[in-house]
Amino acid sequence: MASERRIDLYACCFRAPLLIWQSLFFVVPLGFMFIMSFWLVKNYRMTPAFAFDNWAKMLFWEVMWRSYGYTLGLAALTTAVASALAFPAAYVLAFRFSDAARRWAIFLLIIPFFTSYLVRVYAWQVVLAGNGVLSAFLGWFGMEPVSVLNSPVATVVGYMTLSFPLVLLLQTISLAAIDKSLIEAAHNLGCGNFRTVFAVLIPAARVGLIVAALFCFILSFGDFVSPYYLGGSSPPTLSIMIVDSTKSGQQWPRAAVIAVIMIMTLISIAFAAVTLAYRRRG
Amino acid sequence: MNHKSLVKPSRRDLLKYGAATAAVSLSMPYVGRAWASTVELNMLAWYGHGEPDVVAEFEQANNVKFKPKYYAGGDNMLALIAQSPAGTYDVILSDAEFVQQLNEAGYIDELNAADYPFDDFLFDEWKQFPGHWRDGKLYSVMVRCGHLGISYNTTSVSAEEASSYKCFWKPEVKGKVGHFDWHLPNLGQISLYNGNASPFDISNDAWEKTKETTMSLRSQVGGFFDYGGTFNGLKNGEMQVMAGIGDWITGVLERDGATVASVVPKEGGIQFTESWSIGKGTQHADVAKKFIQYMMSPEGQVHSARMAAYPGFAVTKAGRKLLNEKDPKEAQRTGQVDGAANDPITLIKDGRIKYRQVPAQQSLEVWNDFWSEYKGA
């Protein structure tokens, strides 16, 4: 018994920092935000109350749900595009590169994180503007200039800038961890390359692939920078609606309602994704 | 002095440098005392008003150091004050339409009109600017203003086209019309386009029509921008026409040689007005008053008119006169020349300019909610 108690104390010591951290910086602020969503704003001052006005306003406001659908759709599209584009690259890095070359590639994938995301987004403005780099490039082939800036496409480009290196990194790590003898066995049993990917590699790396996609979705769903500076806020995403609510009329409680809805959405999707990742076959 | 003397100083060197060190050390308390007496003045203002190009001279002459806190929009300003203890801000620059709310909430002190050059205002009506006086008492002094109309790229929109808000609906600029992301100036302009003589004091029927007209513009719109985004959009040509702004943004771009301009169209334009107040509870009321007096002086008016962040109009005769002497090019560019065709005072006298105000017959929230609806449409 004494030994078991010692083990418990030992475990608690290691668990404590995580629990304290999560409580202080996640649970408490989340709880406060939820409480604030019931407050009222009078003369630009928040007044503690227990009123459902903000929830009623936001839940029955068509603008809010249109923005919700747009944000969800754009994040889902980015997740699908990023996952699909990253997979062939991750495959090559995991199976065709030597260990040393893969280490270099992973190092290069981390480099974008050295520079500010905002700076990278501003750089995209120069590329995507009507008189920018992209149009100049198309001009060399005799094509008309195009302006991608201030469009949903530009927003997705921004989201990809944020999440693509991470997706590629996570996919590479999960593919590289697959036991190579499984691939050899598949080939010995007559699987072609294509079938090996779908019947062996993807199921074997399922957890990593889903986690990569989940991170991409979470980052895109909550991002403010790309839809604002590349998408021109037209139409606004939920994160832009949060900023608009706090700027105009100081409606922090309404912003809290949007934030709670966003968090509930992300928690549901994360839960579903993890369930899918660890679901047993058959 | 050679290297040897530095490495191995003589007794004379020691005495010489020792005396110098002692002199410097002895003078330090005076330096310290002078530094300590520097007054730190907390300023709440739009970006630019606390920058060196505006306040450096005053700071040097009065041993003052400004600590500016910048806001974007009247709502934001009111919230910052509401969330701070009384006396946090010594001087407050406010959009004129929000002075009344500052006053009602008790955030600003009464001023003595005799302290400021009211007789020198370029336009008589400004002496009694709406909301600045209450029960015969003064609470704020108008320091500068500017006009909002149509801002456009001169290579794609002609001056004739830009003479009416109708150009926003021009098929050639589809997707190239931008909005400064604040409902008041934009909806005020559409209200003017609909023929409302008082664009912010409109009946519910007129409001519905304003909403309808605004919605009809949505398919033309390429984006909604803050100051930086508006600036970039016009500079890189992504936006050919902008609503809700004026020379306060295109003036900065014009200085850099960009092919943009702002005009007050035939339906009329909107005036933004900025005014200084003294925060209630300030510990430095005298210095705050001195600062407002400086900003109303000819020198202060010139600094304000030429402000690097965004230009504005001088509001006193002496200020305009000095601007014409010091920077005739800028005075001409902005029409601040007596008798000029685009003289802002002439435009006001001709009834083509309306003061930006908070909505009179609808709540601010109603306008704001519609703006969100419009953005999301």
XYZ file of C-alpha atoms in Angstrom:
659
model
C 0.000 0.000 0.000
C 2.752 2.383 0.976
C 4.496 1.730 -2.314
C 1.313 2.450 -4.299
C 0.828 5.742 -2.449
C 4.396 6.747 -3.279
C 3.773 5.994 -6.932
C 0.614 8.131 -6.863
C 2.449 11.090 -5.368
C 5.215 10.673 -7.895
C 2.692 10.657 -10.747
C 0.865 13.655 -9.315
C 4.071 15.674 -9.235
C 4.438 15.136 -12.956
C 0.780 15.742 -13.706
C 0.527 18.897 -11.623
C 2.205 21.357 -14.037
C -0.082 20.274 -16.868
C -3.177 20.493 -14.688
C -2.196 23.893 -13.295
C -1.332 25.216 -16.732
C -4.540 23.982 -18.335
C -6.628 25.259 -15.440
C -5.051 28.717 -15.388
C -4.791 29.330 -19.096
C -7.631 27.294 -20.562
C -10.374 26.274 -18.144
C -10.546 29.527 -16.142
C -10.500 31.904 -19.179
C -12.968 29.666 -20.994
C -15.269 29.692 -17.989
C -14.956 33.462 -17.680
C -15.695 33.900 -21.371
C -18.774 31.702 -21.059
C -20.000 33.743 -18.082
C -19.281 36.985 -19.966
C -21.490 35.848 -22.825
C -24.476 36.475 -20.517
C -23.388 39.999 -19.585
C -24.852 43.160 -21.063
C -23.250 46.294 -22.471
C -24.596 49.634 -21.295
C -22.984 52.885 -22.400
C -19.920 51.016 -23.657
C -19.439 49.369 -20.269
C -19.929 45.687 -19.616
C -22.424 45.024 -16.872
C -22.494 41.645 -15.136
C -25.879 40.040 -15.695
C -27.474 36.726 -16.481
C -29.310 37.594 -19.663
C -29.789 35.519 -22.772
C -29.962 38.568 -25.062
C -26.570 37.949 -26.660
C -27.222 34.268 -27.254
C -30.660 34.990 -28.694
C -29.222 37.703 -30.933
C -26.375 35.580 -32.289
C -28.166 32.239 -32.526
C -31.071 33.694 -34.484
C -29.021 36.078 -36.602
C -28.743 34.904 -40.177
C -25.493 36.866 -40.684
C -23.831 34.826 -37.969
C -24.757 31.459 -39.515
C -23.780 32.591 -42.998
C -20.394 33.515 -41.641
C -20.258 30.219 -39.725
C -20.903 28.218 -42.906
C -18.327 30.228 -44.835
C -15.659 29.789 -42.149
C -16.366 26.079 -41.785
C -16.363 25.528 -45.556
C -13.131 27.421 -46.121
C -11.345 25.599 -43.276
C -12.595 22.224 -44.572
C -11.480 23.075 -48.105
C -8.028 24.105 -46.858
C -7.756 20.880 -44.850
C -8.651 18.769 -47.872
C -6.323 20.633 -50.249
C -3.415 20.747 -47.789
C -3.747 17.052 -46.911
C -3.976 15.999 -50.565
C -1.048 18.162 -51.675
C 1.136 17.215 -48.719
C 0.682 13.461 -49.067
C 2.777 12.831 -52.219
C 5.528 15.060 -50.861
C 5.412 13.306 -47.497
C 5.549 9.937 -49.289
C 8.677 10.934 -51.178
C 10.315 12.321 -48.045
C 9.464 9.223 -46.019
C 10.332 6.488 -48.489
C 12.551 7.871 -51.211
C 14.911 10.114 -49.253
C 17.879 8.944 -47.225
C 17.767 9.619 -43.486
C 20.173 12.545 -43.857
C 18.242 14.087 -46.745
C 14.984 13.690 -44.816
C 16.490 15.472 -41.810
C 17.467 18.366 -44.067
C 14.015 18.439 -45.614
C 12.387 18.527 -42.177
C 14.724 21.357 -41.195
C 13.678 23.258 -44.328
C 10.018 22.663 -43.456
C 10.546 24.243 -40.064
C 12.253 27.349 -41.484
C 8.999 29.136 -42.471
C 8.063 29.208 -38.787
C 11.142 31.386 -38.150
C 9.424 34.350 -39.805
C 6.258 36.040 -38.649
C 3.084 34.702 -40.209
C 1.868 38.277 -40.706
C 5.005 39.127 -42.700
C 4.465 36.082 -44.903
C 0.857 37.117 -45.498
C 1.920 40.644 -46.455
C 4.400 39.081 -48.889
C 1.497 37.194 -50.481
C -0.248 40.523 -51.090
C 2.621 41.476 -53.384
C 2.328 38.173 -55.217
C -1.457 37.993 -55.556
C -2.279 41.631 -56.382
C -3.507 42.424 -59.907
C -0.230 44.121 -60.735
C 1.778 41.661 -58.677
C 4.229 38.847 -59.259
C 1.599 36.292 -60.309
C 0.225 38.563 -63.036
C 3.731 39.360 -64.256
C 4.465 35.634 -64.455
C 1.281 34.976 -66.434
C 2.145 37.916 -68.673
C 5.289 36.099 -69.842
C 3.017 33.455 -71.362
C 0.826 36.073 -72.981
C -1.960 35.619 -70.460
C -4.159 38.332 -68.978
C -3.271 39.589 -65.481
C -5.375 38.150 -62.686
C -6.154 39.546 -59.301
C -6.535 36.900 -56.649
C -6.177 39.262 -53.716
C -9.315 39.960 -51.652
C -10.945 36.675 -52.598
C -11.636 33.333 -50.888
C -8.817 31.808 -52.994
C -6.351 34.260 -51.446
C -7.686 33.377 -47.995
C -7.054 29.678 -48.666
C -3.524 30.517 -49.859
C -2.996 32.300 -46.543
C -4.390 29.389 -44.549
C -2.072 27.043 -46.456
C 0.885 29.282 -45.645
C 0.045 28.835 -42.000
C -0.735 25.138 -41.950
C 0.867 23.370 -44.923
C 4.408 22.963 -43.492
C 2.922 21.504 -40.319
C 0.687 19.079 -42.243
C 3.618 17.941 -44.362
C 5.805 17.523 -41.302
C 3.240 15.441 -39.404
C 2.457 13.310 -42.469
C 6.175 12.685 -43.113
C 6.799 11.633 -39.521
C 3.801 9.272 -39.504
C 4.700 7.702 -42.860
C 8.373 7.330 -41.941
C 7.352 5.412 -38.816
C 5.612 2.673 -40.825
C 7.308 -0.698 -40.723
C 8.812 -1.086 -44.208
C 8.273 -4.847 -44.155
C 4.517 -4.154 -44.446
C 5.123 -2.530 -47.821
C 7.350 -5.411 -48.939
C 4.672 -7.880 -47.820
C 2.040 -5.971 -49.802
C 4.207 -6.078 -52.907
C 4.941 -9.795 -52.385
C 1.215 -10.416 -52.210
C 0.767 -8.711 -55.552
C -0.276 -5.176 -54.570
C 0.624 -2.461 -57.040
C 1.988 0.872 -55.857
C -1.407 2.566 -55.948
C -3.135 -0.174 -53.993
C -0.292 -0.343 -51.481
C -0.819 3.329 -50.687
C -4.550 2.928 -50.052
C -4.548 -0.557 -48.530
C -1.395 -0.359 -46.428
C 0.153 3.098 -46.036
C -2.913 5.211 -45.351
C -4.456 2.789 -42.823
C -1.085 2.318 -41.117
C -0.456 6.071 -40.872
C -4.100 6.896 -40.180
C -3.575 8.472 -36.762
C -0.831 10.808 -37.987
C -2.700 11.760 -41.142
C -5.887 12.581 -39.223
C -4.011 14.544 -36.580
C -2.259 16.535 -39.352
C -5.610 17.304 -40.972
C -7.100 18.230 -37.612
C -4.326 20.722 -36.879
C -4.819 22.248 -40.313
C -8.536 22.621 -39.679
C -8.066 24.132 -36.212
C -5.493 26.672 -37.434
C -7.598 27.685 -40.430
C -10.925 27.844 -38.634
C -9.688 30.318 -36.051
C -7.320 32.398 -38.164
C -7.921 36.131 -38.439
C -4.907 37.309 -40.447
C -5.541 35.626 -43.814
C -9.260 36.343 -44.229
C -8.603 39.948 -43.192
C -5.450 40.803 -45.093
C -5.788 38.463 -48.072
C -9.537 37.910 -48.205
C -10.400 41.588 -47.694
C -13.010 40.612 -45.039
C -15.375 39.939 -47.878
C -17.292 38.086 -46.584
C -16.146 38.107 -42.965
C -15.225 34.908 -41.156
C -16.136 34.237 -37.529
C -12.811 35.564 -36.268
C -13.444 38.830 -38.134
C -16.937 38.948 -36.639
C -15.371 38.674 -33.192
C -13.125 41.655 -33.896
C -16.022 43.627 -35.422
C -18.157 42.955 -32.362
C -15.507 44.197 -29.975
C -14.696 47.264 -32.099
C -18.223 48.447 -32.724
C -20.302 49.112 -29.692
C -17.859 47.195 -27.489
C -19.999 44.093 -27.722
C -17.557 41.801 -25.927
C -20.397 39.565 -24.678
C -21.536 38.956 -28.275
C -17.933 38.254 -29.243
C -17.842 35.768 -26.356
C -20.906 33.992 -27.792
C -19.153 33.621 -31.165
C -15.975 32.420 -29.454
C -17.879 29.821 -27.399
C -19.626 28.565 -30.557
C -16.238 28.313 -32.297
C -14.703 26.406 -29.404
C -17.662 24.023 -29.195
C -17.337 23.387 -32.935
C -13.620 22.698 -32.683
C -14.028 20.423 -29.666
C -16.723 18.409 -31.492
C -14.621 18.078 -34.622
C -11.478 17.209 -32.661
C -13.416 14.563 -30.709
C -14.839 13.085 -33.910
C -11.408 13.103 -35.580
C -9.679 11.403 -32.655
C -12.462 8.796 -32.494
C -11.991 8.154 -36.201
C -8.216 7.962 -35.829
C -8.296 5.369 -33.064
C -11.309 3.416 -34.258
C -10.588 -0.279 -34.587
C -11.030 -1.777 -37.992
C -13.793 -4.243 -38.705
C 47.147 61.981 -26.291
C 49.158 58.893 -27.119
C 48.437 55.271 -26.333
C 51.126 55.176 -23.722
C 49.439 57.817 -21.613
C 46.211 55.799 -21.670
C 47.862 52.554 -20.703
C 50.108 54.048 -18.067
C 48.673 57.401 -16.953
C 50.888 59.965 -15.281
C 49.959 61.649 -12.009
C 48.916 64.738 -14.004
C 46.624 62.622 -16.195
C 45.069 61.075 -13.109
C 44.383 64.497 -11.609
C 43.007 65.812 -14.914
C 40.584 62.900 -15.559
C 39.756 62.640 -11.877
C 38.695 66.305 -11.856
C 36.647 65.799 -15.020
C 34.932 62.737 -13.538
C 34.184 64.627 -10.330
C 32.717 67.547 -12.293
C 30.458 65.220 -14.264
C 29.422 63.372 -11.109
C 28.637 66.623 -9.320
C 26.519 67.836 -12.198
C 24.471 64.609 -12.281
C 21.992 65.623 -9.577
C 21.056 68.664 -11.675
C 20.653 66.496 -14.767
C 18.638 64.037 -12.714
C 16.504 66.819 -11.265
C 15.821 68.240 -14.714
C 14.851 64.789 -15.990
C 12.648 64.177 -13.000
C 10.678 67.355 -13.624
C 9.613 66.187 -17.089
C 5.841 65.951 -17.117
C 4.418 62.810 -18.615
C 1.159 63.591 -20.375
C -1.156 60.710 -21.221
C -2.853 61.231 -24.536
C -5.780 59.299 -25.986
C -6.061 59.968 -29.706
C -6.249 58.649 -33.236
C -2.894 57.419 -34.491
C -0.405 60.160 -35.346
C -1.381 62.901 -32.904
C 1.289 61.981 -30.385
C 4.070 61.446 -32.932
C 7.178 63.676 -33.047
C 6.143 65.515 -36.235
C 3.223 66.958 -34.267
C 4.346 67.217 -30.643
C 8.169 67.279 -30.597
C 8.387 71.090 -30.503
C 5.912 71.329 -27.661
C 7.665 68.564 -25.754
C 11.026 70.301 -26.009
C 9.745 73.753 -25.146
C 7.726 72.604 -22.143
C 9.732 69.667 -20.822
C 6.828 67.351 -21.506
C 6.832 63.761 -22.662
C 3.699 62.403 -24.279
C 2.562 58.877 -23.655
C -0.002 58.320 -26.406
C -2.601 55.590 -26.453
C -4.119 55.293 -29.905
C -7.584 54.108 -30.777
C -9.475 53.413 -33.997
C -13.012 54.787 -33.930
C -15.204 56.589 -31.413
C -16.613 53.378 -29.929
C -13.128 52.143 -29.254
C -12.213 55.465 -27.619
C -15.236 55.428 -25.310
C -14.507 51.859 -24.298
C -10.864 52.631 -23.494
C -11.914 55.477 -21.213
C -14.720 53.451 -19.656
C -12.289 50.683 -18.773
C -9.657 53.018 -17.227
C -9.644 54.749 -13.847
C -10.561 58.463 -13.805
C -7.586 60.664 -14.595
C -5.824 58.067 -16.755
C -5.858 60.357 -19.793
C -4.798 63.998 -19.517
C -5.732 65.024 -23.043
C -8.330 63.329 -25.213
C -8.737 63.799 -28.937
C -12.229 62.860 -29.969
C -14.282 62.794 -33.129
C -16.693 65.669 -32.611
C -19.804 63.465 -32.693
C -18.566 61.595 -29.630
C -17.812 64.662 -27.466
C -21.395 64.753 -26.239
C -21.124 61.152 -25.030
C -17.794 61.901 -23.352
C -19.441 64.794 -21.587
C -22.579 62.896 -20.563
C -20.448 60.148 -19.066
C -18.442 62.759 -17.153
C -15.104 61.897 -18.706
C -14.025 65.451 -19.623
C -13.509 68.752 -17.827
C -15.065 72.108 -18.563
C -12.844 74.483 -20.540
C -12.603 78.244 -20.505
C -13.394 79.583 -23.969
C -11.246 82.656 -23.306
C -8.162 80.412 -23.257
C -8.568 79.529 -26.923
C -8.678 81.578 -30.157
C -12.405 81.267 -30.824
C -12.489 84.594 -32.670
C -9.951 83.289 -35.156
C -11.983 80.310 -36.447
C -12.232 80.201 -40.229
C -15.941 79.475 -40.081
C -18.244 81.146 -37.571
C -20.397 78.074 -36.984
C -17.389 76.247 -35.558
C -17.400 78.569 -32.558
C -20.529 76.783 -31.385
C -19.775 73.338 -32.765
C -22.626 70.901 -32.023
C -22.007 68.907 -28.867
C -18.976 70.899 -27.756
C -21.052 73.202 -25.544
C -23.576 72.242 -22.916
C -25.652 74.733 -20.958
C -23.344 77.487 -22.126
C -20.239 75.655 -20.926
C -17.413 74.579 -23.236
C -16.045 71.020 -23.088
C -14.038 70.571 -26.261
C -12.132 72.639 -28.825
C -12.224 71.789 -32.516
C -8.637 71.435 -33.719
C -8.863 70.087 -37.252
C -11.225 68.600 -39.780
C -11.262 66.914 -43.140
C -13.715 66.001 -45.843
C -14.809 62.540 -46.877
C -16.060 61.915 -50.369
C -14.916 59.722 -53.215
C -11.328 58.551 -53.320
C -10.309 57.112 -56.631
C -7.519 56.017 -58.911
C -7.137 58.790 -61.465
C -5.997 56.410 -64.196
C -9.183 54.348 -64.218
C -11.863 56.759 -63.041
C -12.233 60.178 -64.609
C -12.757 63.339 -62.572
C -16.190 63.677 -64.178
C -17.209 60.169 -63.129
C -15.918 60.795 -59.638
C -18.159 63.819 -59.329
C -21.031 61.528 -58.253
C -21.366 58.581 -55.892
C -22.890 56.863 -58.914
C -19.353 55.878 -59.944
C -19.384 53.209 -57.204
C -21.813 51.259 -59.396
C -19.758 51.618 -62.568
C -19.443 48.132 -64.188
C -15.746 48.688 -64.935
C -14.910 48.894 -61.225
C -16.791 45.742 -60.216
C -14.826 44.080 -57.424
C -12.608 47.141 -57.175
C -14.755 49.243 -54.865
C -13.417 49.283 -51.335
C -14.913 50.365 -48.047
C -13.177 51.865 -45.059
C -14.523 49.446 -42.492
C -16.683 51.781 -40.404
C -20.405 52.127 -40.894
C -20.822 55.853 -40.153
C -18.990 57.478 -43.081
C -20.045 54.835 -45.610
C -23.726 54.797 -44.755
C -23.664 58.589 -44.446
C -22.415 58.818 -48.027
C -25.082 56.470 -49.341
C -27.663 58.475 -47.410
C -26.383 61.599 -49.172
C -26.575 59.819 -52.523
C -30.217 59.034 -51.762
C -30.813 62.754 -51.415
C -31.076 63.043 -47.635
C -30.053 66.591 -46.773
C -29.198 65.543 -43.196
C -27.655 62.146 -43.868
C -27.562 60.997 -40.245
C -30.948 62.341 -39.232
C -33.254 60.282 -41.419
C -36.671 58.757 -40.960
C -37.103 55.002 -40.793
C -38.405 55.004 -44.369
C -35.308 56.847 -45.568
C -33.182 54.444 -43.522
C -34.795 51.466 -45.264
C -34.060 53.079 -48.637
C -30.469 53.752 -47.578
C -30.102 50.084 -46.636
C -31.566 49.045 -49.987
C -29.195 51.274 -51.964
C -26.235 50.096 -49.899
C -27.114 46.452 -50.506
C -27.272 47.103 -54.251
C -23.602 48.080 -54.075
C -22.461 44.848 -52.395
C -21.627 42.975 -55.618
C -19.259 45.798 -56.616
C -17.287 45.592 -53.376
C -13.835 44.028 -53.267
C -13.176 44.377 -49.580
C -13.500 46.110 -46.241
C -10.289 47.583 -44.898
C -8.667 49.238 -41.922
C -6.288 52.189 -42.375
C -3.360 50.022 -43.546
C -5.521 47.914 -45.847
C -7.139 50.990 -47.416
C -3.733 52.498 -47.939
C -2.347 49.337 -49.560
C -5.480 48.710 -51.618
C -5.249 52.128 -53.258
C -1.489 51.995 -53.589
C -1.297 48.627 -55.343
C -4.309 49.395 -57.542
C -6.467 46.602 -56.123
C -9.091 49.165 -55.211
C -9.997 51.713 -57.858
C -12.628 53.556 -55.831
C -12.960 53.843 -52.086
C -15.958 54.897 -50.039
C -15.817 56.323 -46.543
C -12.482 58.093 -46.820
C -10.993 61.277 -48.221
C -7.790 63.201 -48.477
C -6.750 62.007 -45.025
C -5.619 58.812 -46.770
C -5.120 59.779 -50.413
C -3.187 62.883 -49.316
C -0.490 60.670 -47.828
C -0.376 58.590 -51.028
C -0.314 61.668 -53.232
C 2.755 62.899 -51.358
C 4.410 59.646 -52.512
C 3.356 60.243 -56.102
C 0.479 57.742 -56.318
C -2.187 58.423 -58.961
C -5.042 58.843 -56.501
C -7.259 61.739 -55.510
C -10.243 62.560 -53.332
C -13.175 64.775 -54.239
C -16.403 65.936 -52.706
C -19.050 64.782 -55.198
C -22.066 66.800 -56.248
C -24.327 64.981 -53.753
C -22.127 66.303 -50.986
C -19.441 65.076 -48.639
C -19.041 64.390 -44.964
C -16.826 66.260 -42.567
C -14.865 64.506 -39.870
C -14.036 66.846 -37.050
C -11.473 66.273 -34.335
C -11.479 68.091 -31.042
C -9.317 68.220 -27.931
C -10.654 67.860 -24.414
C -9.032 67.654 -20.991
C -9.667 64.386 -19.168
C -11.515 64.637 -15.864
C -9.283 63.885 -12.908
C -6.046 64.864 -14.646
C -3.131 65.863 -12.433
C -1.721 68.080 -15.185
C -4.617 70.330 -16.157
C -2.337 73.346 -16.727
C -0.010 71.505 -19.082
C -2.974 69.940 -20.848
C -4.484 73.400 -21.390
C -1.133 74.678 -22.624
C -0.971 71.804 -25.106
C -4.424 72.517 -26.530
C -3.465 76.203 -26.785
C -0.350 75.135 -28.683
C -2.385 72.988 -31.068
C -4.662 75.958 -31.705
C -1.693 78.295 -32.268
C -0.561 78.919 -35.878
C 2.451 76.611 -35.390
C 0.318 73.836 -33.892
C -2.240 74.204 -36.667
C 0.455 73.807 -39.310
C 1.795 70.663 -37.632
C -1.728 69.313 -37.421
C -2.539 70.128 -41.059
C 0.665 68.489 -42.289
C 0.511 65.525 -39.912
C 2.523 62.637 -41.363
C -0.051 59.985 -40.404
C -2.976 61.740 -42.098
C -3.398 65.353 -43.169
C -6.250 67.619 -42.131
C -7.466 71.184 -42.522
C -6.309 74.059 -40.336
C -9.324 75.578 -38.609
C -7.992 79.022 -37.667
C -7.228 81.966 -39.943
C -3.743 82.355 -38.471
C -3.109 78.653 -38.909
C -4.121 78.754 -42.567
C -1.989 81.861 -43.135
C 1.104 80.229 -41.685
C 0.440 77.025 -43.653
C 0.384 79.064 -46.867
C 3.700 80.643 -45.910
C 5.439 77.473 -44.775
C 4.024 74.936 -47.220
C 2.170 76.683 -50.078
C 2.200 73.481 -52.135
C 0.284 71.531 -49.489
C -2.055 74.486 -48.935
C -2.880 74.558 -52.651
C -3.181 70.799 -52.960
C -5.788 70.728 -50.221
C -7.586 73.904 -51.265
C -6.652 75.759 -48.087
C -6.219 78.996 -49.981
C -8.731 81.813 -49.594
C -10.873 81.953 -52.712
C -9.763 78.600 -54.133
C -12.471 76.633 -55.947
C -12.005 73.638 -53.640
C -11.582 75.708 -50.480
C -13.173 73.552 -47.746
C -14.807 76.620 -46.236
C -16.458 77.445 -49.568
C -17.752 73.876 -49.822
C -19.244 74.151 -46.341
C -20.819 77.537 -47.085
C -22.281 76.114 -50.303
C -24.000 73.445 -48.207
C -22.100 70.572 -49.808
C -20.597 69.316 -46.554
C -22.436 67.641 -43.694
C -20.928 66.957 -40.300
C -20.483 63.305 -39.483
C -22.832 62.472 -36.620
C -24.223 59.505 -34.791
C -27.634 58.444 -36.178
C -30.402 60.608 -34.769
C -33.522 58.531 -35.405
C -32.040 55.040 -35.232
C -29.663 53.651 -32.643
C -25.972 53.240 -33.380
C -26.508 49.504 -32.876
C -29.087 49.382 -35.683
C -26.630 50.981 -38.124
C -23.852 48.787 -36.885
C -25.854 45.571 -37.224
C -26.834 46.490 -40.744
C -23.166 47.055 -41.567
C -22.366 43.513 -40.380
C -25.264 42.220 -42.456
C -23.970 44.097 -45.482
C -20.445 42.771 -45.035
C -21.703 39.209 -44.771
C -24.098 39.481 -47.742
